[in-house]
Amino acid sequence: MSNLKSDLRAAGAKAAPPRELKQERAGRTRRQLLDAAAAAFAEKGFPAVTLQDIADRAEVTKGAVYFHFTNKEAVAVAVTEEFYTQLPAIAESVTARQLPPLDAVAELLLQTAVALRDNPVMQAGARLQIERNLVDADMPTPFSEFTQLITELLAQAQDEGTLRTTTDIASMARVIVAAFFGSQHISWVQRNREDLTDRVQEIIDVVLPGHA
């Protein structure tokens, strides 16, 4: 009998999915939920989206949503945090090319514009920042690291003599970021971001005329 019990326990252990597989499945489900939520928030805005909307888009049960997130606000925060992981990834891809600093600023703006045009997570993050007063949760501070990187690149260009300006560099960076995200908002409202790269190129041509 003891051998039979041992055999049954062994068979059960083999049949049970390993912990890693459960974690992988949970990770995939969370990824599905974030992508679905991003698409919903980007399309409809935070107030109009329900947890059932997110579950339906992700093709999971509403219970699966609650397994990963306590409420809709938590989903919004997670999507916004994902937005702020993608911005540094774009920045790293640009800085890895070791471009001259003004060219790096221009490329950073253009690559971010492409991501905002094509990527629902980026679109949702930008929209959720606009609607942050409607989200009853602590949201990440908007665009702080993005602004800091542009400030550093402008300072490098000034030190190298490729940027000749009497304007305070930090102020200039803030104006560029404000123009960029304002431009993406206008492009979104008027043309569904179809002309976003053209609008961003206009900013570059006006503000950074000395870049290559």
JSON list of C-alpha atoms in Angstrom, two decimals:
[
{"chain": "A", "resi": 1, "resn": "MET", "atom": "CA", "xyz": [0.00, 0.00, 0.00]},
{"chain": "A", "resi": 2, "resn": "SER", "atom": "CA", "xyz": [2.81, 2.40, 0.89]},
{"chain": "A", "resi": 3, "resn": "ASN", "atom": "CA", "xyz": [4.37, 1.82, -2.51]},
{"chain": "A", "resi": 4, "resn": "LEU", "atom": "CA", "xyz": [1.05, 2.55, -4.18]},
{"chain": "A", "resi": 5, "resn": "LYS", "atom": "CA", "xyz": [0.72, 5.83, -2.27]},
{"chain": "A", "resi": 6, "resn": "SER", "atom": "CA", "xyz": [4.27, 6.75, -3.21]},
{"chain": "A", "resi": 7, "resn": "ASP", "atom": "CA", "xyz": [3.55, 6.00, -6.86]},
{"chain": "A", "resi": 8, "resn": "LEU", "atom": "CA", "xyz": [0.39, 8.12, -6.77]},
{"chain": "A", "resi": 9, "resn": "ARG", "atom": "CA", "xyz": [2.22, 11.04, -5.15]},
{"chain": "A", "resi": 10, "resn": "ALA", "atom": "CA", "xyz": [4.96, 10.77, -7.76]},
{"chain": "A", "resi": 11, "resn": "ALA", "atom": "CA", "xyz": [2.42, 10.70, -10.58]},
{"chain": "A", "resi": 12, "resn": "GLY", "atom": "CA", "xyz": [0.64, 13.72, -9.11]},
{"chain": "A", "resi": 13, "resn": "ALA", "atom": "CA", "xyz": [3.92, 15.61, -8.83]},
{"chain": "A", "resi": 14, "resn": "LYS", "atom": "CA", "xyz": [4.66, 14.91, -12.49]},
{"chain": "A", "resi": 15, "resn": "ALA", "atom": "CA", "xyz": [1.17, 15.97, -13.56]},
{"chain": "A", "resi": 16, "resn": "ALA", "atom": "CA", "xyz": [1.19, 19.23, -11.60]},
{"chain": "A", "resi": 17, "resn": "PRO", "atom": "CA", "xyz": [2.55, 22.16, -13.62]},
{"chain": "A", "resi": 18, "resn": "PRO", "atom": "CA", "xyz": [5.90, 23.45, -12.32]},
{"chain": "A", "resi": 19, "resn": "ARG", "atom": "CA", "xyz": [5.83, 26.72, -10.40]},
{"chain": "A", "resi": 20, "resn": "GLU", "atom": "CA", "xyz": [7.79, 28.39, -13.19]},
{"chain": "A", "resi": 21, "resn": "LEU", "atom": "CA", "xyz": [5.10, 27.51, -15.72]},
{"chain": "A", "resi": 22, "resn": "LYS", "atom": "CA", "xyz": [2.42, 29.03, -13.50]},
{"chain": "A", "resi": 23, "resn": "GLN", "atom": "CA", "xyz": [4.50, 32.18, -13.15]},
{"chain": "A", "resi": 24, "resn": "GLU", "atom": "CA", "xyz": [5.06, 32.33, -16.90]},
{"chain": "A", "resi": 25, "resn": "ARG", "atom": "CA", "xyz": [1.33, 31.92, -17.52]},
{"chain": "A", "resi": 26, "resn": "ALA", "atom": "CA", "xyz": [0.56, 34.64, -14.97]},
{"chain": "A", "resi": 27, "resn": "GLY", "atom": "CA", "xyz": [3.14, 36.87, -16.62]},
{"chain": "A", "resi": 28, "resn": "ARG", "atom": "CA", "xyz": [1.58, 36.31, -20.04]},
{"chain": "A", "resi": 29, "resn": "THR", "atom": "CA", "xyz": [-1.88, 37.06, -18.71]},
{"chain": "A", "resi": 30, "resn": "ARG", "atom": "CA", "xyz": [-0.67, 40.27, -17.08]},
{"chain": "A", "resi": 31, "resn": "ARG", "atom": "CA", "xyz": [0.96, 41.27, -20.37]},
{"chain": "A", "resi": 32, "resn": "GLN", "atom": "CA", "xyz": [-2.31, 40.59, -22.21]},
{"chain": "A", "resi": 33, "resn": "LEU", "atom": "CA", "xyz": [-4.18, 42.71, -19.69]},
{"chain": "A", "resi": 34, "resn": "LEU", "atom": "CA", "xyz": [-1.74, 45.61, -19.97]},
{"chain": "A", "resi": 35, "resn": "ASP", "atom": "CA", "xyz": [-1.91, 45.55, -23.78]},
{"chain": "A", "resi": 36, "resn": "ALA", "atom": "CA", "xyz": [-5.70, 45.34, -23.71]},
{"chain": "A", "resi": 37, "resn": "ALA", "atom": "CA", "xyz": [-5.98, 48.13, -21.15]},
{"chain": "A", "resi": 38, "resn": "ALA", "atom": "CA", "xyz": [-3.58, 50.31, -23.13]},
{"chain": "A", "resi": 39, "resn": "ALA", "atom": "CA", "xyz": [-5.64, 49.89, -26.28]},
{"chain": "A", "resi": 40, "resn": "ALA", "atom": "CA", "xyz": [-8.84, 50.66, -24.36]},
{"chain": "A", "resi": 41, "resn": "PHE", "atom": "CA", "xyz": [-7.46, 53.72, -22.57]},
{"chain": "A", "resi": 42, "resn": "ALA", "atom": "CA", "xyz": [-5.89, 55.05, -25.78]},
{"chain": "A", "resi": 43, "resn": "GLU", "atom": "CA", "xyz": [-9.14, 54.66, -27.69]},
{"chain": "A", "resi": 44, "resn": "LYS", "atom": "CA", "xyz": [-11.81, 55.57, -25.12]},
{"chain": "A", "resi": 45, "resn": "GLY", "atom": "CA", "xyz": [-10.08, 57.39, -22.26]},
{"chain": "A", "resi": 46, "resn": "PHE", "atom": "CA", "xyz": [-9.92, 56.42, -18.60]},
{"chain": "A", "resi": 47, "resn": "PRO", "atom": "CA", "xyz": [-13.48, 57.37, -17.52]},
{"chain": "A", "resi": 48, "resn": "ALA", "atom": "CA", "xyz": [-15.17, 55.34, -20.29]},
{"chain": "A", "resi": 49, "resn": "VAL", "atom": "CA", "xyz": [-13.21, 52.12, -19.79]},
{"chain": "A", "resi": 50, "resn": "THR", "atom": "CA", "xyz": [-14.44, 49.41, -17.43]},
{"chain": "A", "resi": 51, "resn": "LEU", "atom": "CA", "xyz": [-12.65, 46.36, -16.07]},
{"chain": "A", "resi": 52, "resn": "GLN", "atom": "CA", "xyz": [-15.05, 44.25, -18.12]},
{"chain": "A", "resi": 53, "resn": "ASP", "atom": "CA", "xyz": [-13.88, 46.10, -21.26]},
{"chain": "A", "resi": 54, "resn": "ILE", "atom": "CA", "xyz": [-10.30, 45.20, -20.41]},
{"chain": "A", "resi": 55, "resn": "ALA", "atom": "CA", "xyz": [-11.19, 41.57, -19.68]},
{"chain": "A", "resi": 56, "resn": "ASP", "atom": "CA", "xyz": [-13.09, 41.28, -22.96]},
{"chain": "A", "resi": 57, "resn": "ARG", "atom": "CA", "xyz": [-10.23, 42.73, -24.98]},
{"chain": "A", "resi": 58, "resn": "ALA", "atom": "CA", "xyz": [-7.74, 40.45, -23.28]},
{"chain": "A", "resi": 59, "resn": "GLU", "atom": "CA", "xyz": [-10.10, 37.48, -23.73]},
{"chain": "A", "resi": 60, "resn": "VAL", "atom": "CA", "xyz": [-9.94, 36.57, -20.04]},
{"chain": "A", "resi": 61, "resn": "THR", "atom": "CA", "xyz": [-12.44, 36.59, -17.20]},
{"chain": "A", "resi": 62, "resn": "LYS", "atom": "CA", "xyz": [-13.02, 39.63, -15.04]},
{"chain": "A", "resi": 63, "resn": "GLY", "atom": "CA", "xyz": [-11.71, 37.53, -12.16]},
{"chain": "A", "resi": 64, "resn": "ALA", "atom": "CA", "xyz": [-8.38, 37.28, -13.98]},
{"chain": "A", "resi": 65, "resn": "VAL", "atom": "CA", "xyz": [-8.21, 41.08, -14.02]},
{"chain": "A", "resi": 66, "resn": "TYR", "atom": "CA", "xyz": [-8.82, 41.21, -10.27]},
{"chain": "A", "resi": 67, "resn": "PHE", "atom": "CA", "xyz": [-6.12, 38.58, -9.73]},
{"chain": "A", "resi": 68, "resn": "HIS", "atom": "CA", "xyz": [-3.54, 41.03, -11.08]},
{"chain": "A", "resi": 69, "resn": "PHE", "atom": "CA", "xyz": [-5.07, 44.44, -10.28]},
{"chain": "A", "resi": 70, "resn": "THR", "atom": "CA", "xyz": [-7.22, 45.66, -7.41]},
{"chain": "A", "resi": 71, "resn": "ASN", "atom": "CA", "xyz": [-9.18, 48.17, -9.49]},
{"chain": "A", "resi": 72, "resn": "LYS", "atom": "CA", "xyz": [-9.19, 50.22, -12.69]},
{"chain": "A", "resi": 73, "resn": "GLU", "atom": "CA", "xyz": [-6.93, 52.85, -11.12]},
{"chain": "A", "resi": 74, "resn": "ALA", "atom": "CA", "xyz": [-4.27, 50.21, -10.51]},
{"chain": "A", "resi": 75, "resn": "VAL", "atom": "CA", "xyz": [-4.47, 49.18, -14.15]},
{"chain": "A", "resi": 76, "resn": "ALA", "atom": "CA", "xyz": [-4.05, 52.81, -15.23]},
{"chain": "A", "resi": 77, "resn": "VAL", "atom": "CA", "xyz": [-1.00, 53.22, -13.02]},
{"chain": "A", "resi": 78, "resn": "ALA", "atom": "CA", "xyz": [0.53, 50.02, -14.43]},
{"chain": "A", "resi": 79, "resn": "VAL", "atom": "CA", "xyz": [-0.04, 51.15, -18.01]},
{"chain": "A", "resi": 80, "resn": "THR", "atom": "CA", "xyz": [1.49, 54.56, -17.24]},
{"chain": "A", "resi": 81, "resn": "GLU", "atom": "CA", "xyz": [4.50, 52.91, -15.61]},
{"chain": "A", "resi": 82, "resn": "GLU", "atom": "CA", "xyz": [4.89, 50.79, -18.75]},
{"chain": "A", "resi": 83, "resn": "PHE", "atom": "CA", "xyz": [4.87, 54.02, -20.76]},
{"chain": "A", "resi": 84, "resn": "TYR", "atom": "CA", "xyz": [7.71, 55.27, -18.58]},
{"chain": "A", "resi": 85, "resn": "THR", "atom": "CA", "xyz": [9.74, 52.12, -19.17]},
{"chain": "A", "resi": 86, "resn": "GLN", "atom": "CA", "xyz": [9.38, 52.48, -22.93]},
{"chain": "A", "resi": 87, "resn": "LEU", "atom": "CA", "xyz": [10.54, 56.10, -23.01]},
{"chain": "A", "resi": 88, "resn": "PRO", "atom": "CA", "xyz": [13.97, 55.23, -21.49]},
{"chain": "A", "resi": 89, "resn": "ALA", "atom": "CA", "xyz": [14.26, 52.28, -23.87]},
{"chain": "A", "resi": 90, "resn": "ILE", "atom": "CA", "xyz": [13.89, 54.68, -26.80]},
{"chain": "A", "resi": 91, "resn": "ALA", "atom": "CA", "xyz": [16.43, 57.01, -25.20]},
{"chain": "A", "resi": 92, "resn": "GLU", "atom": "CA", "xyz": [18.92, 54.18, -24.71]},
{"chain": "A", "resi": 93, "resn": "SER", "atom": "CA", "xyz": [18.62, 53.13, -28.36]},
{"chain": "A", "resi": 94, "resn": "VAL", "atom": "CA", "xyz": [19.38, 56.72, -29.40]},
{"chain": "A", "resi": 95, "resn": "THR", "atom": "CA", "xyz": [22.30, 57.31, -27.01]},
{"chain": "A", "resi": 96, "resn": "ALA", "atom": "CA", "xyz": [23.82, 53.96, -28.04]},
{"chain": "A", "resi": 97, "resn": "ARG", "atom": "CA", "xyz": [24.35, 55.42, -31.51]},
{"chain": "A", "resi": 98, "resn": "GLN", "atom": "CA", "xyz": [26.68, 58.08, -30.05]},
{"chain": "A", "resi": 99, "resn": "LEU", "atom": "CA", "xyz": [25.31, 60.84, -32.23]},
{"chain": "A", "resi": 100, "resn": "PRO", "atom": "CA", "xyz": [26.36, 64.46, -31.77]},
{"chain": "A", "resi": 101, "resn": "PRO", "atom": "CA", "xyz": [24.19, 65.87, -28.96]},
{"chain": "A", "resi": 102, "resn": "LEU", "atom": "CA", "xyz": [21.88, 68.03, -31.08]},
{"chain": "A", "resi": 103, "resn": "ASP", "atom": "CA", "xyz": [21.35, 65.18, -33.52]},
{"chain": "A", "resi": 104, "resn": "ALA", "atom": "CA", "xyz": [20.62, 62.93, -30.55]},
{"chain": "A", "resi": 105, "resn": "VAL", "atom": "CA", "xyz": [17.91, 65.33, -29.35]},
{"chain": "A", "resi": 106, "resn": "ALA", "atom": "CA", "xyz": [16.37, 65.38, -32.82]},
{"chain": "A", "resi": 107, "resn": "GLU", "atom": "CA", "xyz": [16.51, 61.60, -33.13]},
{"chain": "A", "resi": 108, "resn": "LEU", "atom": "CA", "xyz": [15.05, 61.13, -29.65]},
{"chain": "A", "resi": 109, "resn": "LEU", "atom": "CA", "xyz": [12.10, 63.33, -30.54]},
{"chain": "A", "resi": 110, "resn": "LEU", "atom": "CA", "xyz": [11.52, 61.60, -33.87]},
{"chain": "A", "resi": 111, "resn": "GLN", "atom": "CA", "xyz": [11.79, 58.08, -32.47]},
{"chain": "A", "resi": 112, "resn": "THR", "atom": "CA", "xyz": [9.42, 58.95, -29.63]},
{"chain": "A", "resi": 113, "resn": "ALA", "atom": "CA", "xyz": [7.02, 60.41, -32.19]},
{"chain": "A", "resi": 114, "resn": "VAL", "atom": "CA", "xyz": [7.07, 57.15, -34.16]},
{"chain": "A", "resi": 115, "resn": "ALA", "atom": "CA", "xyz": [6.37, 55.19, -30.96]},
{"chain": "A", "resi": 116, "resn": "LEU", "atom": "CA", "xyz": [3.47, 57.49, -30.09]},
{"chain": "A", "resi": 117, "resn": "ARG", "atom": "CA", "xyz": [2.09, 57.10, -33.58]},
{"chain": "A", "resi": 118, "resn": "ASP", "atom": "CA", "xyz": [2.31, 53.29, -33.65]},
{"chain": "A", "resi": 119, "resn": "ASN", "atom": "CA", "xyz": [2.32, 51.94, -30.09]},
{"chain": "A", "resi": 120, "resn": "PRO", "atom": "CA", "xyz": [-0.93, 51.75, -28.05]},
{"chain": "A", "resi": 121, "resn": "VAL", "atom": "CA", "xyz": [0.98, 51.67, -24.74]},
{"chain": "A", "resi": 122, "resn": "MET", "atom": "CA", "xyz": [2.65, 54.95, -25.63]},
{"chain": "A", "resi": 123, "resn": "GLN", "atom": "CA", "xyz": [-0.66, 56.42, -26.78]},
{"chain": "A", "resi": 124, "resn": "ALA", "atom": "CA", "xyz": [-2.38, 55.30, -23.59]},
{"chain": "A", "resi": 125, "resn": "GLY", "atom": "CA", "xyz": [0.40, 56.67, -21.40]},
{"chain": "A", "resi": 126, "resn": "ALA", "atom": "CA", "xyz": [0.22, 60.07, -23.05]},
{"chain": "A", "resi": 127, "resn": "ARG", "atom": "CA", "xyz": [-3.59, 60.16, -22.73]},
{"chain": "A", "resi": 128, "resn": "LEU", "atom": "CA", "xyz": [-3.55, 59.01, -19.12]},
{"chain": "A", "resi": 129, "resn": "GLN", "atom": "CA", "xyz": [-1.17, 61.83, -18.25]},
{"chain": "A", "resi": 130, "resn": "ILE", "atom": "CA", "xyz": [-3.70, 64.27, -19.70]},
{"chain": "A", "resi": 131, "resn": "GLU", "atom": "CA", "xyz": [-6.46, 62.58, -17.69]},
{"chain": "A", "resi": 132, "resn": "ARG", "atom": "CA", "xyz": [-4.38, 62.10, -14.53]},
{"chain": "A", "resi": 133, "resn": "ASN", "atom": "CA", "xyz": [-6.75, 64.25, -12.45]},
{"chain": "A", "resi": 134, "resn": "LEU", "atom": "CA", "xyz": [-9.48, 61.68, -13.21]},
{"chain": "A", "resi": 135, "resn": "VAL", "atom": "CA", "xyz": [-7.40, 58.78, -11.88]},
{"chain": "A", "resi": 136, "resn": "ASP", "atom": "CA", "xyz": [-7.72, 58.45, -8.11]},
{"chain": "A", "resi": 137, "resn": "ALA", "atom": "CA", "xyz": [-4.17, 57.14, -7.64]},
{"chain": "A", "resi": 138, "resn": "ASP", "atom": "CA", "xyz": [-0.59, 58.34, -7.47]},
{"chain": "A", "resi": 139, "resn": "MET", "atom": "CA", "xyz": [0.60, 58.66, -11.06]},
{"chain": "A", "resi": 140, "resn": "PRO", "atom": "CA", "xyz": [4.27, 58.97, -12.11]},
{"chain": "A", "resi": 141, "resn": "THR", "atom": "CA", "xyz": [5.60, 62.51, -12.48]},
{"chain": "A", "resi": 142, "resn": "PRO", "atom": "CA", "xyz": [5.16, 63.34, -16.17]},
{"chain": "A", "resi": 143, "resn": "PHE", "atom": "CA", "xyz": [8.15, 63.45, -18.50]},
{"chain": "A", "resi": 144, "resn": "SER", "atom": "CA", "xyz": [10.78, 64.25, -15.83]},
{"chain": "A", "resi": 145, "resn": "GLU", "atom": "CA", "xyz": [13.51, 61.85, -17.03]},
{"chain": "A", "resi": 146, "resn": "PHE", "atom": "CA", "xyz": [12.75, 62.67, -20.66]},
{"chain": "A", "resi": 147, "resn": "THR", "atom": "CA", "xyz": [13.25, 66.36, -19.90]},
{"chain": "A", "resi": 148, "resn": "GLN", "atom": "CA", "xyz": [16.41, 65.66, -17.92]},
{"chain": "A", "resi": 149, "resn": "LEU", "atom": "CA", "xyz": [17.98, 63.73, -20.81]},
{"chain": "A", "resi": 150, "resn": "ILE", "atom": "CA", "xyz": [17.25, 66.54, -23.27]},
{"chain": "A", "resi": 151, "resn": "THR", "atom": "CA", "xyz": [18.70, 69.03, -20.78]},
{"chain": "A", "resi": 152, "resn": "GLU", "atom": "CA", "xyz": [21.91, 66.99, -20.56]},
{"chain": "A", "resi": 153, "resn": "LEU", "atom": "CA", "xyz": [22.20, 66.68, -24.34]},
{"chain": "A", "resi": 154, "resn": "LEU", "atom": "CA", "xyz": [21.67, 70.42, -24.82]},
{"chain": "A", "resi": 155, "resn": "ALA", "atom": "CA", "xyz": [24.31, 71.13, -22.17]},
{"chain": "A", "resi": 156, "resn": "GLN", "atom": "CA", "xyz": [26.77, 68.89, -24.02]},
{"chain": "A", "resi": 157, "resn": "ALA", "atom": "CA", "xyz": [26.04, 70.72, -27.26]},
{"chain": "A", "resi": 158, "resn": "GLN", "atom": "CA", "xyz": [26.60, 74.05, -25.53]},
{"chain": "A", "resi": 159, "resn": "ASP", "atom": "CA", "xyz": [29.90, 72.86, -24.07]},
{"chain": "A", "resi": 160, "resn": "GLU", "atom": "CA", "xyz": [31.02, 71.67, -27.51]},
{"chain": "A", "resi": 161, "resn": "GLY", "atom": "CA", "xyz": [30.04, 74.98, -29.09]},
{"chain": "A", "resi": 162, "resn": "THR", "atom": "CA", "xyz": [27.45, 73.46, -31.43]},
{"chain": "A", "resi": 163, "resn": "LEU", "atom": "CA", "xyz": [24.60, 75.15, -29.55]},
{"chain": "A", "resi": 164, "resn": "ARG", "atom": "CA", "xyz": [25.02, 78.88, -29.28]},
{"chain": "A", "resi": 165, "resn": "THR", "atom": "CA", "xyz": [22.27, 80.38, -27.18]},
{"chain": "A", "resi": 166, "resn": "THR", "atom": "CA", "xyz": [21.83, 82.73, -24.27]},
{"chain": "A", "resi": 167, "resn": "THR", "atom": "CA", "xyz": [18.70, 80.85, -23.22]},
{"chain": "A", "resi": 168, "resn": "ASP", "atom": "CA", "xyz": [18.89, 78.84, -20.01]},
{"chain": "A", "resi": 169, "resn": "ILE", "atom": "CA", "xyz": [19.42, 75.21, -21.05]},
{"chain": "A", "resi": 170, "resn": "ALA", "atom": "CA", "xyz": [16.92, 73.78, -18.57]},
{"chain": "A", "resi": 171, "resn": "SER", "atom": "CA", "xyz": [14.29, 76.25, -19.78]},
{"chain": "A", "resi": 172, "resn": "MET", "atom": "CA", "xyz": [15.03, 75.34, -23.38]},
{"chain": "A", "resi": 173, "resn": "ALA", "atom": "CA", "xyz": [14.59, 71.64, -22.60]},
{"chain": "A", "resi": 174, "resn": "ARG", "atom": "CA", "xyz": [11.25, 72.27, -20.90]},
{"chain": "A", "resi": 175, "resn": "VAL", "atom": "CA", "xyz": [10.04, 74.28, -23.91]},
{"chain": "A", "resi": 176, "resn": "ILE", "atom": "CA", "xyz": [11.09, 71.49, -26.30]},
{"chain": "A", "resi": 177, "resn": "VAL", "atom": "CA", "xyz": [9.30, 68.84, -24.23]},
{"chain": "A", "resi": 178, "resn": "ALA", "atom": "CA", "xyz": [6.19, 71.01, -23.92]},
{"chain": "A", "resi": 179, "resn": "ALA", "atom": "CA", "xyz": [6.19, 71.66, -27.66]},
{"chain": "A", "resi": 180, "resn": "PHE", "atom": "CA", "xyz": [6.71, 67.98, -28.39]},
{"chain": "A", "resi": 181, "resn": "PHE", "atom": "CA", "xyz": [3.90, 66.63, -26.23]},
{"chain": "A", "resi": 182, "resn": "GLY", "atom": "CA", "xyz": [1.62, 69.50, -27.16]},
{"chain": "A", "resi": 183, "resn": "SER", "atom": "CA", "xyz": [2.27, 68.75, -30.81]},
{"chain": "A", "resi": 184, "resn": "GLN", "atom": "CA", "xyz": [1.49, 65.07, -30.35]},
{"chain": "A", "resi": 185, "resn": "HIS", "atom": "CA", "xyz": [-1.79, 66.01, -28.68]},
{"chain": "A", "resi": 186, "resn": "ILE", "atom": "CA", "xyz": [-2.80, 68.30, -31.54]},
{"chain": "A", "resi": 187, "resn": "SER", "atom": "CA", "xyz": [-1.76, 65.70, -34.11]},
{"chain": "A", "resi": 188, "resn": "TRP", "atom": "CA", "xyz": [-3.79, 63.06, -32.25]},
{"chain": "A", "resi": 189, "resn": "VAL", "atom": "CA", "xyz": [-6.93, 65.22, -32.13]},
{"chain": "A", "resi": 190, "resn": "GLN", "atom": "CA", "xyz": [-6.70, 66.48, -35.70]},
{"chain": "A", "resi": 191, "resn": "ARG", "atom": "CA", "xyz": [-5.14, 63.60, -37.66]},
{"chain": "A", "resi": 192, "resn": "ASN", "atom": "CA", "xyz": [-5.00, 60.56, -35.36]},
{"chain": "A", "resi": 193, "resn": "ARG", "atom": "CA", "xyz": [-1.21, 61.20, -35.21]},
{"chain": "A", "resi": 194, "resn": "GLU", "atom": "CA", "xyz": [-0.77, 60.48, -38.93]},
{"chain": "A", "resi": 195, "resn": "ASP", "atom": "CA", "xyz": [1.25, 63.68, -39.36]},
{"chain": "A", "resi": 196, "resn": "LEU", "atom": "CA", "xyz": [3.05, 63.51, -36.02]},
{"chain": "A", "resi": 197, "resn": "THR", "atom": "CA", "xyz": [6.56, 63.03, -37.37]},
{"chain": "A", "resi": 198, "resn": "ASP", "atom": "CA", "xyz": [6.07, 66.00, -39.70]},
{"chain": "A", "resi": 199, "resn": "ARG", "atom": "CA", "xyz": [4.94, 68.18, -36.79]},
{"chain": "A", "resi": 200, "resn": "VAL", "atom": "CA", "xyz": [7.90, 67.06, -34.70]},
{"chain": "A", "resi": 201, "resn": "GLN", "atom": "CA", "xyz": [10.27, 67.76, -37.57]},
{"chain": "A", "resi": 202, "resn": "GLU", "atom": "CA", "xyz": [8.90, 71.32, -37.59]},
{"chain": "A", "resi": 203, "resn": "ILE", "atom": "CA", "xyz": [9.85, 71.67, -33.92]},
{"chain": "A", "resi": 204, "resn": "ILE", "atom": "CA", "xyz": [13.34, 70.36, -34.64]},
{"chain": "A", "resi": 205, "resn": "ASP", "atom": "CA", "xyz": [13.83, 72.71, -37.58]},
{"chain": "A", "resi": 206, "resn": "VAL", "atom": "CA", "xyz": [12.74, 75.74, -35.54]},
{"chain": "A", "resi": 207, "resn": "VAL", "atom": "CA", "xyz": [14.41, 74.97, -32.21]},
{"chain": "A", "resi": 208, "resn": "LEU", "atom": "CA", "xyz": [17.52, 73.05, -33.35]},
{"chain": "A", "resi": 209, "resn": "PRO", "atom": "CA", "xyz": [18.44, 74.61, -36.70]},
{"chain": "A", "resi": 210, "resn": "GLY", "atom": "CA", "xyz": [22.13, 73.77, -36.24]},
{"chain": "A", "resi": 211, "resn": "HIS", "atom": "CA", "xyz": [21.78, 70.01, -36.12]},
{"chain": "A", "resi": 212, "resn": "ALA", "atom": "CA", "xyz": [22.99, 67.91, -39.05]}
]
